[in-house]
Amino acid sequence: MPPLALTLGDPAGIGPELALSAWLGRGGADPLPPFFLVADPEFVERLAHRLDRPVPVAEVDPETAAEVFPRALPVVPLPSGARVAADPGVPDSGNAGATIESITAAVEFVKAGRASAVVTNPIAKFVLTRTGFAHPGHTEFLAALAVPPGVTPPRPVMMIWSAGLSVVPVTIHVPLRDVPDLLTQELVEETAAIVARDLRERFGLPEPRLVLAGLNPHAGEAGTIGREDRDVLAPAVARLRARGIDIRGPLPADTLFHARARETYDVALAPTHDQALIPIKTIAFDDGVNVTLGLPFVRTSPDHGTAFDIAGQGVARPDSLVAALRLADRLAANAAARSEAPARAEIIPFSIYAGRPRPVGARHFDPEDEL
């Protein structure tokens, strides 16, 4: 397995210092998979010195990164040779080019087989848009990089994964008033199909179990509290089940995330952003992982932002980045095994919930049953 490619993120945020912290915790009983940072090596050295972190930095290419990893943090220079100057906590559009170049290079390394997966440090979109960045967000930019210019990008799906809960918002960064118009049967079906496929092919779950939260209180109560659940979500679920996808819903969102309910599914889909992210950020704020499904390569990311308010103080916790690196390595190994020998691939199966018994062939109970 080639090493993982870790992007720079916004250099004024906590991403680069989290890379230093992650490398310092690379050993022990459960060592981290090798990774390299795509960045300006001199900037990384200055940051390590500023934070008083004993991290030797080695300028490498992707092919030598794994060999160097045990004794130094491997840094692959930005292809243009760009230099970075950033003060922690002070976003600067002058660094937008380096941020974008790091992402682009990491994707190219994976597409060329020089890295096994992309792990992205957080960016600040407002910093990039000031310089003409035209994509709605980080994920859409990655989807565009996945295909040649002029080719329609694949549809990416954001899943937030943790050992205790995994969620997918069907609509993401849109005003709440726009959700009912955007929430079509086609969108629900396409999203669920992508989730089910990647759970099988990358997570090694032969029969992934999905659940869909209702949009309205009590999932609409048969159309008496809004019609979207009855007229849009329920027909989408029926069509998905007819396609062989194990999914239930729509179910009341307020009873979907307690401990006993979470044992009955692998991933919960929710119509709105906050329906999905509030529970997982309550349960797994420090170690959730953003996984992009639907791309032709593995991409994970910490489930937090740039945290400009604490950047440079040495207090940012690397838990989510460490979890993202571990998960990316595991998913990349599964994807490689399947692509190299699909007929006899030894996929590493693991439940979304660590340690939870999952009987072989277990399926959901009848759709009329309640949680």
Short mmCIF file of C-alpha atoms in Angstrom, two decimals:
data_model
loop_
_atom_site.label_atom_id
_atom_site.label_comp_id
_atom_site.label_asym_id
_atom_site.label_seq_id
_atom_site.Cartn_x
_atom_site.Cartn_y
_atom_site.Cartn_z
CA MET A 1 0.00 0.00 0.00
CA PRO A 2 1.39 3.44 -0.89
CA PRO A 3 1.25 6.01 1.93
CA LEU A 4 -1.66 8.36 2.52
CA ALA A 5 -1.58 11.89 1.07
CA LEU A 6 -2.47 14.53 3.69
CA THR A 7 -3.28 18.01 2.44
CA LEU A 8 -2.12 21.30 3.93
CA GLY A 9 -5.56 22.77 4.58
CA ASP A 10 -5.63 26.44 5.48
CA PRO A 11 -2.11 27.11 6.80
CA ALA A 12 -3.45 29.63 9.34
CA GLY A 13 -5.78 27.01 10.81
CA ILE A 14 -5.09 24.02 13.01
CA GLY A 15 -4.53 21.51 10.19
CA PRO A 16 -0.73 21.77 9.90
CA GLU A 17 -0.21 21.55 13.67
CA LEU A 18 -2.53 18.53 13.83
CA ALA A 19 -0.26 16.85 11.26
CA LEU A 20 2.66 17.44 13.63
CA SER A 21 0.71 16.00 16.57
CA ALA A 22 -0.44 12.99 14.58
CA TRP A 23 3.12 12.18 13.53
CA LEU A 24 4.31 12.43 17.13
CA GLY A 25 1.72 9.80 18.07
CA ARG A 26 2.57 7.50 15.19
CA GLY A 27 4.02 4.61 17.23
CA GLY A 28 2.85 2.45 20.08
CA ALA A 29 0.71 -0.65 20.12
CA ASP A 30 -1.53 0.63 17.32
CA PRO A 31 0.79 2.57 14.99
CA LEU A 32 -0.51 5.04 12.45
CA PRO A 33 -0.32 4.16 8.75
CA PRO A 34 2.41 6.09 6.93
CA PHE A 35 1.34 9.44 5.48
CA PHE A 36 2.99 12.43 3.88
CA LEU A 37 1.97 16.08 4.03
CA VAL A 38 1.73 18.04 0.77
CA ALA A 39 3.03 21.44 1.82
CA ASP A 40 5.94 23.84 1.96
CA PRO A 41 8.58 21.99 4.03
CA GLU A 42 10.09 25.23 5.37
CA PHE A 43 6.71 26.40 6.62
CA VAL A 44 6.17 23.09 8.42
CA GLU A 45 9.63 23.34 10.04
CA ARG A 46 8.93 26.90 11.21
CA LEU A 47 5.60 25.85 12.66
CA ALA A 48 7.15 22.92 14.54
CA HIS A 49 9.74 25.29 15.99
CA ARG A 50 7.09 27.87 16.92
CA LEU A 51 5.03 25.24 18.75
CA ASP A 52 8.14 23.68 20.29
CA ARG A 53 7.25 20.30 18.79
CA PRO A 54 10.18 17.88 18.38
CA VAL A 55 9.25 16.94 14.82
CA PRO A 56 12.02 16.50 12.27
CA VAL A 57 10.80 17.35 8.77
CA ALA A 58 12.07 15.51 5.68
CA GLU A 59 11.47 16.71 2.14
CA VAL A 60 10.55 13.61 0.14
CA ASP A 61 8.66 12.36 -2.88
CA PRO A 62 5.68 10.02 -2.42
CA GLU A 63 7.74 6.93 -3.19
CA THR A 64 10.16 7.48 -0.29
CA ALA A 65 7.66 8.79 2.26
CA ALA A 66 6.90 5.44 3.90
CA GLU A 67 10.59 4.70 4.41
CA VAL A 68 11.17 8.11 6.03
CA PHE A 69 7.98 8.11 8.13
CA PRO A 70 9.35 6.31 11.22
CA ARG A 71 12.06 8.94 11.79
CA ALA A 72 10.68 12.17 10.30
CA LEU A 73 7.48 13.77 9.08
CA PRO A 74 7.57 13.32 5.29
CA VAL A 75 6.63 16.49 3.42
CA VAL A 76 6.16 16.46 -0.35
CA PRO A 77 6.73 20.01 -1.65
CA LEU A 78 4.01 21.78 -3.58
CA PRO A 79 4.63 21.05 -7.29
CA SER A 80 5.03 24.76 -8.07
CA GLY A 81 7.57 25.19 -5.28
CA ALA A 82 5.31 27.78 -3.66
CA ARG A 83 6.30 29.05 -0.25
CA VAL A 84 3.82 29.59 2.55
CA ALA A 85 3.88 32.35 5.14
CA ALA A 86 0.98 32.23 7.58
CA ASP A 87 0.34 33.50 11.07
CA PRO A 88 -1.80 31.07 13.10
CA GLY A 89 -5.35 32.31 13.43
CA VAL A 90 -5.00 34.97 10.73
CA PRO A 91 -6.64 33.77 7.49
CA ASP A 92 -4.97 35.21 4.42
CA SER A 93 -6.19 34.87 0.83
CA GLY A 94 -2.56 35.08 -0.22
CA ASN A 95 -2.29 31.42 0.80
CA ALA A 96 -5.32 30.30 -1.19
CA GLY A 97 -3.15 29.13 -4.08
CA ALA A 98 -1.07 26.87 -1.86
CA THR A 99 -4.18 25.42 -0.22
CA ILE A 100 -5.74 24.60 -3.59
CA GLU A 101 -2.48 23.27 -5.03
CA SER A 102 -2.04 20.91 -2.10
CA ILE A 103 -5.49 19.40 -2.68
CA THR A 104 -4.94 19.11 -6.42
CA ALA A 105 -1.55 17.44 -5.99
CA ALA A 106 -2.85 14.96 -3.40
CA VAL A 107 -5.60 13.84 -5.77
CA GLU A 108 -3.14 13.49 -8.64
CA PHE A 109 -0.86 11.36 -6.45
CA VAL A 110 -3.75 8.99 -5.70
CA LYS A 111 -4.88 8.83 -9.33
CA ALA A 112 -1.30 7.97 -10.34
CA GLY A 113 -1.03 5.22 -7.71
CA ARG A 114 1.60 7.15 -5.71
CA ALA A 115 -0.70 7.49 -2.69
CA SER A 116 -3.46 5.19 -1.47
CA ALA A 117 -6.01 7.79 -0.34
CA VAL A 118 -6.54 11.50 0.23
CA VAL A 119 -6.94 12.85 3.76
CA THR A 120 -7.80 16.54 3.76
CA ASN A 121 -7.10 19.08 6.44
CA PRO A 122 -9.83 21.72 6.92
CA ILE A 123 -10.07 24.76 4.67
CA ALA A 124 -11.94 28.06 5.01
CA LYS A 125 -14.06 28.49 1.90
CA PHE A 126 -14.42 32.24 2.40
CA VAL A 127 -10.64 32.58 2.07
CA LEU A 128 -10.68 30.75 -1.26
CA THR A 129 -13.73 32.45 -2.75
CA ARG A 130 -12.03 35.82 -2.41
CA THR A 131 -9.57 34.62 -5.06
CA GLY A 132 -12.19 33.27 -7.48
CA PHE A 133 -12.63 29.71 -6.18
CA ALA A 134 -15.83 28.70 -7.98
CA HIS A 135 -16.78 25.43 -6.31
CA PRO A 136 -19.53 25.27 -3.65
CA GLY A 137 -17.16 23.55 -1.25
CA HIS A 138 -14.22 21.26 -0.58
CA THR A 139 -16.08 18.09 -1.55
CA GLU A 140 -17.37 19.43 -4.86
CA PHE A 141 -13.83 20.50 -5.75
CA LEU A 142 -12.58 16.97 -5.10
CA ALA A 143 -15.33 15.55 -7.29
CA ALA A 144 -14.28 17.90 -10.12
CA LEU A 145 -10.66 16.79 -9.75
CA ALA A 146 -11.71 13.14 -10.03
CA VAL A 147 -12.50 13.45 -13.75
CA PRO A 148 -10.88 15.11 -16.78
CA PRO A 149 -11.91 18.71 -17.58
CA GLY A 150 -15.30 18.86 -19.26
CA VAL A 151 -16.49 15.53 -17.88
CA THR A 152 -19.44 15.56 -15.48
CA PRO A 153 -18.11 14.90 -11.98
CA PRO A 154 -19.48 12.03 -9.89
CA ARG A 155 -22.00 12.96 -7.23
CA PRO A 156 -20.23 12.99 -3.86
CA VAL A 157 -22.08 12.05 -0.68
CA MET A 158 -20.91 13.23 2.73
CA MET A 159 -20.96 10.64 5.49
CA ILE A 160 -19.83 11.42 9.03
CA TRP A 161 -18.49 8.23 10.58
CA SER A 162 -17.68 7.33 14.14
CA ALA A 163 -17.47 4.12 16.12
CA GLY A 164 -20.87 4.84 17.68
CA LEU A 165 -22.89 6.41 14.88
CA SER A 166 -22.67 7.17 11.17
CA VAL A 167 -24.92 9.66 9.40
CA VAL A 168 -25.54 11.07 5.93
CA PRO A 169 -27.34 14.38 5.35
CA VAL A 170 -29.37 14.18 2.13
CA THR A 171 -29.33 17.97 1.73
CA ILE A 172 -26.31 19.80 3.07
CA HIS A 173 -25.49 23.51 3.13
CA VAL A 174 -28.80 25.03 2.07
CA PRO A 175 -31.31 27.25 3.87
CA LEU A 176 -33.90 25.28 5.76
CA ARG A 177 -36.73 26.94 3.81
CA ASP A 178 -35.32 25.41 0.58
CA VAL A 179 -35.17 21.80 1.81
CA PRO A 180 -38.74 20.68 0.91
CA ASP A 181 -38.23 21.72 -2.72
CA LEU A 182 -34.80 20.08 -2.95
CA LEU A 183 -35.85 16.85 -1.26
CA THR A 184 -36.98 14.79 -4.25
CA GLN A 185 -37.49 11.05 -4.56
CA GLU A 186 -34.61 10.95 -7.02
CA LEU A 187 -32.23 12.68 -4.61
CA VAL A 188 -33.12 10.30 -1.78
CA GLU A 189 -32.75 7.24 -3.99
CA GLU A 190 -29.46 8.35 -5.51
CA THR A 191 -28.00 9.20 -2.12
CA ALA A 192 -29.05 5.92 -0.51
CA ALA A 193 -27.79 3.87 -3.46
CA ILE A 194 -24.34 5.49 -3.27
CA VAL A 195 -24.20 4.89 0.49
CA ALA A 196 -25.21 1.23 0.16
CA ARG A 197 -22.68 0.62 -2.63
CA ASP A 198 -19.73 2.12 -0.77
CA LEU A 199 -20.66 0.34 2.46
CA ARG A 200 -20.45 -2.93 0.54
CA GLU A 201 -17.35 -2.21 -1.52
CA ARG A 202 -15.22 -0.22 0.93
CA PHE A 203 -16.59 -0.94 4.39
CA GLY A 204 -17.04 -4.64 3.70
CA LEU A 205 -20.66 -4.81 4.85
CA PRO A 206 -22.37 -7.36 2.58
CA GLU A 207 -25.89 -6.26 3.59
CA PRO A 208 -25.69 -2.66 4.82
CA ARG A 209 -28.67 -1.54 6.86
CA LEU A 210 -29.89 2.00 6.27
CA VAL A 211 -32.57 4.08 7.92
CA LEU A 212 -34.14 7.34 6.78
CA ALA A 213 -35.29 10.02 9.21
CA GLY A 214 -38.48 11.89 8.53
CA LEU A 215 -38.44 15.56 7.61
CA ASN A 216 -41.38 16.65 9.74
CA PRO A 217 -42.12 16.01 13.43
CA HIS A 218 -43.20 12.40 13.96
CA ALA A 219 -42.35 11.73 10.29
CA GLY A 220 -45.41 13.69 9.28
CA GLU A 221 -47.99 11.50 11.05
CA ALA A 222 -49.46 10.15 7.80
CA GLY A 223 -49.56 13.59 6.19
CA THR A 224 -51.19 15.49 9.04
CA ILE A 225 -47.93 17.33 9.88
CA GLY A 226 -46.60 18.00 6.40
CA ARG A 227 -46.84 15.80 3.32
CA GLU A 228 -43.17 15.34 2.38
CA ASP A 229 -42.70 12.18 4.43
CA ARG A 230 -45.78 10.52 2.98
CA ASP A 231 -45.50 11.76 -0.60
CA VAL A 232 -41.71 11.90 -1.16
CA LEU A 233 -39.73 9.94 1.40
CA ALA A 234 -41.96 6.88 1.79
CA PRO A 235 -42.19 6.21 -1.98
CA ALA A 236 -38.40 6.61 -2.28
CA VAL A 237 -37.88 4.03 0.47
CA ALA A 238 -40.30 1.63 -1.24
CA ARG A 239 -38.44 1.94 -4.53
CA LEU A 240 -35.09 1.42 -2.83
CA ARG A 241 -36.34 -1.71 -1.10
CA ALA A 242 -37.60 -2.99 -4.47
CA ARG A 243 -34.01 -2.59 -5.70
CA GLY A 244 -32.77 -4.82 -2.88
CA ILE A 245 -31.45 -2.07 -0.61
CA ASP A 246 -32.16 -2.69 3.07
CA ILE A 247 -33.63 0.61 4.22
CA ARG A 248 -36.43 1.64 6.58
CA GLY A 249 -38.26 4.89 6.97
CA PRO A 250 -39.18 7.60 7.13
CA LEU A 251 -39.00 7.31 10.91
CA PRO A 252 -39.33 10.06 13.54
CA ALA A 253 -35.97 11.75 13.88
CA ASP A 254 -36.40 12.42 17.59
CA THR A 255 -36.28 8.68 18.44
CA LEU A 256 -33.74 7.59 15.86
CA PHE A 257 -30.47 8.27 17.66
CA HIS A 258 -30.76 6.83 21.15
CA ALA A 259 -28.47 3.90 21.99
CA ARG A 260 -30.97 1.08 21.43
CA ALA A 261 -32.15 2.53 18.12
CA ARG A 262 -28.57 2.89 16.84
CA GLU A 263 -28.07 -0.85 17.19
CA THR A 264 -30.60 -1.50 14.42
CA TYR A 265 -28.83 0.23 11.51
CA ASP A 266 -25.42 0.97 10.07
CA VAL A 267 -26.04 4.46 8.67
CA ALA A 268 -28.83 6.96 9.26
CA LEU A 269 -29.83 9.26 6.39
CA ALA A 270 -31.47 12.54 7.35
CA PRO A 271 -33.23 15.08 5.13
CA THR A 272 -31.43 18.09 6.62
CA HIS A 273 -27.87 18.92 7.58
CA ASP A 274 -28.52 19.54 11.27
CA GLN A 275 -30.76 16.50 11.74
CA ALA A 276 -27.72 14.39 10.87
CA LEU A 277 -24.86 16.37 12.36
CA ILE A 278 -26.28 17.41 15.72
CA PRO A 279 -26.47 13.83 17.05
CA ILE A 280 -23.07 12.73 15.80
CA LYS A 281 -21.33 15.87 17.02
CA THR A 282 -22.95 15.30 20.39
CA ILE A 283 -21.83 11.67 20.53
CA ALA A 284 -18.44 11.88 18.76
CA PHE A 285 -17.35 15.52 18.66
CA ASP A 286 -13.62 14.79 18.94
CA ASP A 287 -13.23 11.68 16.81
CA GLY A 288 -15.81 11.82 14.03
CA VAL A 289 -14.56 11.43 10.46
CA ASN A 290 -15.92 13.02 7.31
CA VAL A 291 -15.92 10.35 4.57
CA THR A 292 -16.77 11.27 0.99
CA LEU A 293 -18.69 8.48 -0.70
CA GLY A 294 -19.23 8.26 -4.44
CA LEU A 295 -15.71 9.26 -5.52
CA PRO A 296 -13.39 6.92 -7.47
CA PHE A 297 -10.82 7.28 -4.68
CA VAL A 298 -10.93 7.22 -0.89
CA ARG A 299 -11.18 10.59 0.83
CA THR A 300 -11.54 11.23 4.54
CA SER A 301 -11.22 14.38 6.62
CA PRO A 302 -11.41 15.46 10.24
CA ASP A 303 -14.93 16.36 11.26
CA HIS A 304 -14.11 19.93 12.27
CA GLY A 305 -13.11 23.23 10.75
CA THR A 306 -10.01 25.40 10.74
CA ALA A 307 -10.51 26.56 14.36
CA PHE A 308 -8.71 29.87 13.76
CA ASP A 309 -9.52 30.86 17.35
CA ILE A 310 -7.14 28.25 18.83
CA ALA A 311 -4.62 27.88 15.99
CA GLY A 312 -1.00 28.18 17.06
CA GLN A 313 -1.74 27.63 20.74
CA GLY A 314 -0.81 23.96 20.75
CA VAL A 315 -4.13 22.92 22.30
CA ALA A 316 -5.91 21.48 19.24
CA ARG A 317 -6.63 17.77 19.66
CA PRO A 318 -5.59 15.50 16.76
CA ASP A 319 -8.16 12.77 17.54
CA SER A 320 -10.34 13.37 14.49
CA LEU A 321 -7.36 13.59 12.11
CA VAL A 322 -5.91 10.39 13.57
CA ALA A 323 -9.27 8.66 13.11
CA ALA A 324 -9.43 9.98 9.53
CA LEU A 325 -5.97 8.59 8.75
CA ARG A 326 -6.81 5.17 10.20
CA LEU A 327 -10.13 4.95 8.40
CA ALA A 328 -8.65 6.08 5.07
CA ASP A 329 -6.00 3.37 5.31
CA ARG A 330 -8.57 0.68 6.01
CA LEU A 331 -10.94 1.78 3.26
CA ALA A 332 -8.09 2.05 0.74
CA ALA A 333 -6.95 -1.47 1.59
CA ASN A 334 -10.48 -2.79 1.01
CA ALA A 335 -10.81 -0.91 -2.28
CA ALA A 336 -7.44 -2.21 -3.47
CA ALA A 337 -8.30 -5.80 -2.57
CA ARG A 338 -11.57 -5.61 -4.47
CA SER A 339 -10.08 -3.99 -7.57
CA GLU A 340 -7.11 -6.36 -7.79
CA ALA A 341 -9.06 -9.60 -7.38
CA PRO A 342 -12.79 -8.92 -7.36
CA ALA A 343 -13.72 -12.59 -7.51
CA ARG A 344 -11.76 -13.52 -4.41
CA ALA A 345 -11.19 -10.21 -2.68
CA GLU A 346 -10.50 -10.49 1.02
CA ILE A 347 -12.36 -7.42 2.15
CA ILE A 348 -11.81 -6.53 5.80
CA PRO A 349 -15.36 -6.53 7.13
CA PHE A 350 -16.13 -4.24 10.01
CA SER A 351 -19.31 -2.98 11.48
CA ILE A 352 -19.83 0.75 11.61
CA TYR A 353 -20.14 0.15 15.35
CA ALA A 354 -16.93 -1.26 16.81
CA GLY A 355 -17.49 -4.40 18.85
CA ARG A 356 -21.24 -4.62 18.23
CA PRO A 357 -22.31 -8.17 17.32
CA ARG A 358 -23.78 -8.32 13.85
CA PRO A 359 -25.21 -11.73 12.89
CA VAL A 360 -24.43 -12.81 9.35
CA GLY A 361 -27.39 -12.11 7.10
CA ALA A 362 -29.22 -10.07 9.74
CA ARG A 363 -31.71 -7.68 8.20
CA HIS A 364 -34.12 -5.08 9.43
CA PHE A 365 -37.42 -6.04 10.94
CA ASP A 366 -40.61 -5.21 9.09
CA PRO A 367 -41.07 -1.58 8.05
CA GLU A 368 -44.23 -1.23 10.15
CA ASP A 369 -42.29 -2.02 13.33
CA GLU A 370 -41.15 0.99 15.28
CA LEU A 371 -37.83 1.65 16.99
#
